[in-house]
Short mmCIF file of C-alpha atoms and ligand atoms in Angstrom, two decimals:
data_model
loop_
_atom_site.label_atom_id
_atom_site.label_comp_id
_atom_site.label_asym_id
_atom_site.label_seq_id
_atom_site.Cartn_x
_atom_site.Cartn_y
_atom_site.Cartn_z
CA MET Q 1 159.47 118.66 -177.46
CA GLN Q 2 161.51 119.76 -180.44
CA VAL Q 3 165.24 120.52 -180.59
CA GLU Q 4 167.05 122.20 -183.48
CA LEU Q 5 170.73 122.97 -183.95
CA LEU Q 6 170.16 126.62 -184.73
CA ASP Q 7 173.71 127.77 -185.35
CA CYS Q 8 177.24 126.52 -184.71
CA THR Q 9 180.93 127.09 -185.28
CA PRO Q 10 181.75 125.85 -188.80
CA ASN Q 11 184.50 123.20 -189.16
CA PRO Q 12 184.51 122.66 -185.39
CA GLU Q 13 186.83 119.65 -185.39
CA GLU Q 14 189.37 121.45 -187.57
CA LEU Q 15 189.26 124.29 -185.02
CA VAL Q 16 189.90 121.85 -182.15
CA CYS Q 17 192.88 120.39 -184.06
CA ARG Q 18 194.36 123.77 -184.99
CA ALA Q 19 194.15 124.95 -181.38
CA ALA Q 20 195.68 121.71 -180.10
CA ARG Q 21 198.50 121.74 -182.66
CA GLY Q 22 199.33 125.23 -181.40
CA ASP Q 23 199.93 123.66 -177.99
CA TYR Q 24 202.51 121.21 -179.28
CA SER Q 25 204.33 123.28 -181.88
CA SER Q 26 205.98 126.70 -182.08
CA ASP Q 27 204.57 127.08 -185.62
CA TRP Q 28 201.74 129.52 -186.30
CA VAL Q 29 198.37 127.76 -186.73
CA GLY Q 30 196.47 130.71 -188.25
CA SER Q 31 194.08 130.30 -191.16
CA ASP Q 32 196.73 131.40 -193.69
CA VAL Q 33 198.49 128.06 -193.05
CA PRO Q 34 196.71 125.19 -194.88
CA PHE Q 35 195.15 122.72 -192.45
CA ALA Q 36 197.08 119.85 -194.08
CA GLU Q 37 200.33 121.63 -193.22
CA VAL Q 38 199.27 122.23 -189.59
CA MET Q 39 198.50 118.50 -189.27
CA GLU Q 40 201.55 117.25 -191.21
CA PRO Q 41 203.44 115.74 -188.19
CA VAL Q 42 200.36 113.89 -186.89
CA GLU Q 43 200.16 110.14 -187.53
CA GLY Q 44 197.75 109.03 -190.27
CA GLU Q 45 197.51 108.43 -194.02
CA THR Q 46 194.79 110.97 -194.74
CA LEU Q 47 193.85 114.30 -193.19
CA GLU Q 48 190.72 112.67 -191.77
CA GLU Q 49 192.84 109.98 -190.10
CA LYS Q 50 195.20 112.60 -188.68
CA LYS Q 51 192.26 114.53 -187.24
CA ARG Q 52 191.01 111.36 -185.58
CA THR Q 53 194.47 110.48 -184.22
CA LEU Q 54 194.84 113.91 -182.65
CA MET Q 55 191.31 114.17 -181.24
CA ASP Q 56 191.49 110.66 -179.87
CA HIS Q 57 194.78 111.55 -178.17
CA LEU Q 58 193.20 114.70 -176.67
CA MET Q 59 190.18 112.80 -175.35
CA ARG Q 60 192.18 109.87 -173.98
CA SER Q 61 194.69 112.09 -172.22
CA GLY Q 62 191.98 114.39 -170.79
CA HIS Q 63 193.21 117.41 -172.73
CA TRP Q 64 189.79 119.08 -173.00
CA GLY Q 65 190.80 122.73 -173.47
CA PRO Q 66 190.71 122.64 -177.30
CA PHE Q 67 187.08 121.44 -177.16
CA GLU Q 68 186.11 124.75 -175.55
CA HIS Q 69 186.59 126.70 -178.81
CA PRO Q 70 183.67 125.46 -180.94
CA SER Q 71 180.18 126.45 -179.76
CA ALA Q 72 176.66 125.56 -180.78
CA THR Q 73 173.24 127.11 -180.27
CA PHE Q 74 170.13 124.95 -179.82
CA ALA Q 75 166.50 126.05 -180.13
CA VAL Q 76 164.17 124.04 -177.89
CA ARG Q 77 160.39 124.02 -178.17
CA GLY Q 78 157.86 122.86 -175.58
CA VAL Q 79 159.63 121.83 -172.38
CA SER Q 80 158.09 122.25 -168.93
CA ARG Q 81 159.25 125.06 -166.68
CA SER Q 82 160.51 122.26 -164.44
CA CYS Q 83 162.85 121.02 -167.20
CA MET Q 84 163.83 124.63 -167.94
CA ALA Q 85 164.81 125.14 -164.29
CA GLN Q 86 167.04 122.06 -164.45
CA ILE Q 87 168.86 122.92 -167.66
CA THR Q 88 169.44 126.55 -166.68
CA ARG Q 89 171.45 125.41 -163.64
CA HIS Q 90 174.38 124.87 -166.00
CA ARG Q 91 176.49 127.98 -165.66
CA HIS Q 92 178.68 127.60 -168.74
CA ALA Q 93 175.70 128.05 -171.06
CA SER Q 94 173.92 131.19 -172.30
CA PHE Q 95 170.13 131.11 -172.29
CA ASP Q 96 167.11 132.94 -173.63
CA VAL Q 97 163.80 131.67 -172.25
CA MET Q 98 160.26 132.55 -173.37
CA SER Q 99 159.15 135.12 -170.82
CA LEU Q 100 155.73 134.86 -169.24
CA ARG Q 101 156.10 138.52 -168.28
CA TYR Q 102 155.74 139.40 -171.96
CA VAL Q 103 154.07 136.40 -173.63
CA GLU Q 104 150.36 136.02 -172.94
CA LEU Q 105 149.08 132.44 -172.90
CA SER Q 106 145.74 131.69 -174.52
CA GLU Q 107 143.08 129.63 -172.76
CA ASP Q 108 141.86 128.49 -176.21
CA GLU Q 109 144.94 126.38 -176.99
CA PRO Q 110 144.59 122.58 -176.53
CA LEU Q 111 145.81 121.67 -173.02
CA GLU Q 112 148.45 119.22 -174.29
CA GLU Q 113 150.04 121.99 -176.39
CA ARG Q 114 150.45 124.25 -173.37
CA PHE Q 115 151.07 121.78 -170.52
CA THR Q 116 153.25 118.72 -169.94
CA TYR Q 117 151.70 115.27 -169.48
CA PRO Q 118 154.30 112.82 -168.13
CA GLU Q 119 153.85 109.16 -169.09
CA THR Q 120 153.17 108.41 -165.43
CA PHE Q 121 149.86 110.24 -165.76
CA GLU Q 122 148.75 107.47 -168.15
CA ALA Q 123 150.88 104.35 -167.64
CA ASP Q 124 149.64 101.37 -165.61
CA GLU Q 125 153.07 100.69 -164.17
CA VAL Q 126 155.46 103.46 -163.17
CA VAL Q 127 159.23 103.02 -163.20
CA SER Q 128 160.90 105.52 -160.91
CA ARG Q 129 164.19 105.77 -159.00
CA GLU Q 130 162.62 103.40 -156.45
CA GLY Q 131 161.85 100.77 -159.14
CA ALA Q 132 158.64 99.58 -160.82
CA GLU Q 133 155.45 100.35 -158.94
CA GLU Q 134 151.72 100.03 -159.53
CA VAL Q 135 149.82 103.31 -159.48
CA GLU Q 136 146.63 102.93 -157.51
CA MET Q 137 144.63 105.65 -159.29
CA PRO Q 138 143.32 104.43 -162.68
CA ALA Q 139 145.04 106.05 -165.70
CA ALA Q 140 141.83 107.68 -166.98
CA GLU Q 141 141.27 109.29 -163.59
CA ARG Q 142 144.83 110.66 -163.49
CA THR Q 143 144.54 112.19 -166.97
CA GLU Q 144 141.17 113.66 -166.06
CA LEU Q 145 142.62 115.16 -162.88
CA ALA Q 146 145.53 116.70 -164.81
CA ASP Q 147 143.15 118.12 -167.45
CA GLU Q 148 140.94 119.56 -164.73
CA VAL Q 149 143.78 121.25 -162.83
CA TYR Q 150 145.52 122.56 -165.96
CA LYS Q 151 142.19 123.94 -167.26
CA ARG Q 152 141.43 125.61 -163.95
CA CYS Q 153 144.91 127.21 -163.89
CA ILE Q 154 144.79 128.60 -167.45
CA ASP Q 155 141.21 129.85 -166.98
CA ALA Q 156 142.06 131.61 -163.70
CA TYR Q 157 145.18 133.11 -165.32
CA ALA Q 158 143.12 134.37 -168.28
CA ASP Q 159 140.47 135.82 -165.94
CA LEU Q 160 143.13 137.81 -164.08
CA VAL Q 161 144.73 139.08 -167.30
CA ASP Q 162 141.29 140.06 -168.67
CA ALA Q 163 140.58 141.90 -165.42
CA GLY Q 164 143.75 143.96 -165.87
CA VAL Q 165 146.25 142.12 -163.66
CA PRO Q 166 149.73 142.30 -165.30
CA LYS Q 167 150.80 139.05 -167.00
CA GLU Q 168 153.90 138.96 -164.79
CA ASP Q 169 151.62 138.58 -161.73
CA ALA Q 170 148.85 136.50 -163.29
CA ARG Q 171 151.50 133.91 -164.27
CA MET Q 172 151.89 132.99 -160.58
CA LEU Q 173 148.81 130.79 -161.09
CA LEU Q 174 150.45 128.78 -163.87
CA PRO Q 175 151.78 125.33 -162.93
CA ILE Q 176 155.36 124.08 -163.22
CA GLY Q 177 154.20 121.85 -166.12
CA THR Q 178 153.59 124.94 -168.31
CA LYS Q 179 155.57 124.56 -171.54
CA VAL Q 180 158.12 127.17 -172.63
CA ASN Q 181 160.56 127.54 -175.51
CA LEU Q 182 164.21 128.39 -175.00
CA THR Q 183 167.48 128.90 -176.84
CA PHE Q 184 170.86 128.00 -175.40
CA SER Q 185 174.49 128.13 -176.49
CA MET Q 186 177.44 126.14 -175.15
CA ASN Q 187 180.94 125.15 -176.09
CA ALA Q 188 181.54 121.45 -176.82
CA ARG Q 189 183.27 120.63 -173.53
CA ALA Q 190 180.59 122.33 -171.40
CA LEU Q 191 177.94 120.54 -173.45
CA MET Q 192 179.56 117.16 -172.71
CA HIS Q 193 179.44 117.98 -169.00
CA LEU Q 194 175.75 118.85 -169.24
CA LEU Q 195 175.10 115.56 -171.05
CA ASN Q 196 177.08 113.66 -168.39
CA MET Q 197 174.80 115.06 -165.72
CA ARG Q 198 171.48 115.04 -167.53
CA MET Q 199 171.58 111.72 -169.42
CA LYS Q 200 172.21 109.84 -166.16
CA GLY Q 201 169.60 107.28 -165.19
CA ASP Q 202 168.60 109.26 -162.12
CA ALA Q 203 168.00 112.51 -164.06
CA GLN Q 204 164.32 113.22 -164.74
CA TRP Q 205 162.84 111.74 -167.95
CA GLU Q 206 162.17 115.10 -169.60
CA VAL Q 207 165.65 116.59 -169.20
CA ARG Q 208 167.04 113.15 -170.19
CA GLU Q 209 164.95 113.21 -173.37
CA LEU Q 210 166.08 116.77 -174.08
CA SER Q 211 169.75 115.82 -173.55
CA GLU Q 212 169.50 112.70 -175.71
CA THR Q 213 168.00 114.78 -178.54
CA VAL Q 214 170.68 117.45 -178.13
CA LEU Q 215 173.31 114.69 -178.38
CA GLU Q 216 171.83 113.53 -181.71
CA GLU Q 217 172.11 117.11 -183.03
CA ALA Q 218 175.65 117.46 -181.65
CA LYS Q 219 176.67 114.27 -183.50
CA GLU Q 220 175.63 115.95 -186.76
CA TRP Q 221 177.74 118.98 -185.84
CA MET Q 222 180.92 117.31 -184.46
CA PRO Q 223 180.55 113.67 -185.58
CA TYR Q 224 183.84 112.26 -184.40
CA THR Q 225 183.78 114.04 -181.02
CA PHE Q 226 180.21 113.22 -180.05
CA ASP Q 227 180.26 109.65 -181.44
CA ARG Q 228 183.31 108.95 -179.22
CA TYR Q 229 181.60 110.82 -176.39
CA GLU Q 230 178.52 108.60 -176.69
CA GLU Q 231 180.67 105.43 -176.65
CA ARG Q 232 182.41 106.53 -173.45
CA HIS Q 233 179.47 108.27 -171.76
CA PRO Q 234 179.66 109.45 -169.02
CA GLN Q 235 183.02 110.90 -170.02
CA PRO Q 236 185.26 112.34 -167.28
CA LEU Q 237 186.11 115.86 -168.47
CA SER Q 238 188.96 116.82 -166.18
CA PRO Q 239 192.51 115.45 -166.46
C1 LIG D 1 170.09 113.84 -161.04
C2 LIG D 1 170.26 115.26 -160.55
C3 LIG D 1 169.60 115.68 -159.41
C4 LIG D 1 169.75 117.00 -158.93
N1 LIG D 1 169.09 117.39 -157.81
C5 LIG D 1 169.22 118.65 -157.36
C6 LIG D 1 168.55 119.09 -156.18
O1 LIG D 1 167.82 118.34 -155.54
N2 LIG D 1 168.69 120.38 -155.79
C7 LIG D 1 169.49 121.26 -156.46
O2 LIG D 1 169.60 122.43 -156.04
N3 LIG D 1 170.15 120.87 -157.56
C8 LIG D 1 170.04 119.60 -158.03
N4 LIG D 1 170.72 119.22 -159.17
C9 LIG D 1 171.53 120.23 -159.88
C10 LIG D 1 173.04 120.02 -159.60
O3 LIG D 1 173.31 120.10 -158.24
C11 LIG D 1 173.86 121.09 -160.34
O4 LIG D 1 173.57 122.38 -159.85
C12 LIG D 1 173.59 121.12 -161.83
O5 LIG D 1 173.57 119.82 -162.35
C13 LIG D 1 174.69 121.94 -162.54
O6 LIG D 1 175.86 121.16 -162.67
P1 LIG D 1 177.30 121.56 -162.10
O7 LIG D 1 177.21 121.86 -160.64
O8 LIG D 1 178.25 120.49 -162.49
O9 LIG D 1 177.64 122.95 -162.73
P2 LIG D 1 177.80 123.61 -164.18
O10 LIG D 1 177.20 124.95 -164.01
O11 LIG D 1 177.32 122.75 -165.29
O12 LIG D 1 179.35 123.82 -164.27
C14 LIG D 1 180.26 122.82 -164.75
C15 LIG D 1 181.41 122.66 -163.80
O13 LIG D 1 182.08 123.92 -163.64
C16 LIG D 1 182.57 124.06 -162.30
N5 LIG D 1 181.93 125.23 -161.67
C17 LIG D 1 180.96 126.01 -162.21
N6 LIG D 1 180.66 127.03 -161.39
C18 LIG D 1 181.44 126.87 -160.30
C19 LIG D 1 181.60 127.62 -159.10
N7 LIG D 1 180.89 128.70 -158.82
N8 LIG D 1 182.50 127.19 -158.20
C20 LIG D 1 183.25 126.09 -158.45
N9 LIG D 1 183.15 125.32 -159.56
C21 LIG D 1 182.28 125.73 -160.47
C22 LIG D 1 182.21 122.77 -161.58
O14 LIG D 1 183.30 121.87 -161.70
C23 LIG D 1 181.02 122.23 -162.39
O15 LIG D 1 180.85 120.84 -162.29
C24 LIG D 1 170.59 117.92 -159.64
C25 LIG D 1 171.25 117.48 -160.79
C26 LIG D 1 171.10 116.18 -161.25
C27 LIG D 1 171.82 115.76 -162.52
#
């Protein structure tokens, strides 16, 4: 799995502060007013301190509206269609997903490039929602079984496509572990909600891994916001 912050609102935390200052003041907060002037009444020695004072106040008081202005777009490579189904349940995001109607998969690619192998296919002990358990089937046998099934699926799919069956129908033979790429965009508040839901201990490992990687990228983008978010995770997002 790979996650990249593809694009984002520049100066996102300044945008949050400008919008919020517009809530508490009758003064215009447009870009022709220097940011230092917009923030003048806020407590703090430096502009950076003032930003932190204001954002901390917003987060503590549950004033999340201003965090809906900045948005980010993430490119994601190589998640299972199962993980894709989970993440696309979030309705305040915009998605583009690699379409198996249009993209033809090759049977020549290494299986691990095309299909997902959870750790539980290989580990001796499995930790699930029910706790730690022994898996009775030996690890080598499990991996072999997965290889066999994945190979059979991709070969059958390729046979149908070669025979002239449209890709959109041949794909019915592909398993839920088939990897896809996707791109999604969200505003900062909606993203925090997604992370609340998908970094929880009972979320599946793959969507948890995706969310944790997205959080790392988000911390690069809005450092103060997402560092505080991580400290307080899961963060209630309604007043
Ligand atoms: C651990 C886990 C297990 C899950 N298991 C299942 C499962 O077995 N089956 C299954 O179907 N789903 C399952 N889900 C998905 C879950 O039920 C949600 O659909 C998904 O997490 C999207 O989150 P959300 O409902 O908060 O909505 P989002 O789309 O992220 O929206 C954010 C918030 O906006 C508001 N909102 C958005 N749309 C509406 C609306 N139409 N009406 C009212 N309020 C709205 C709600 O307050 C919502 O919380 C699971 C999720 C998790 C994290």
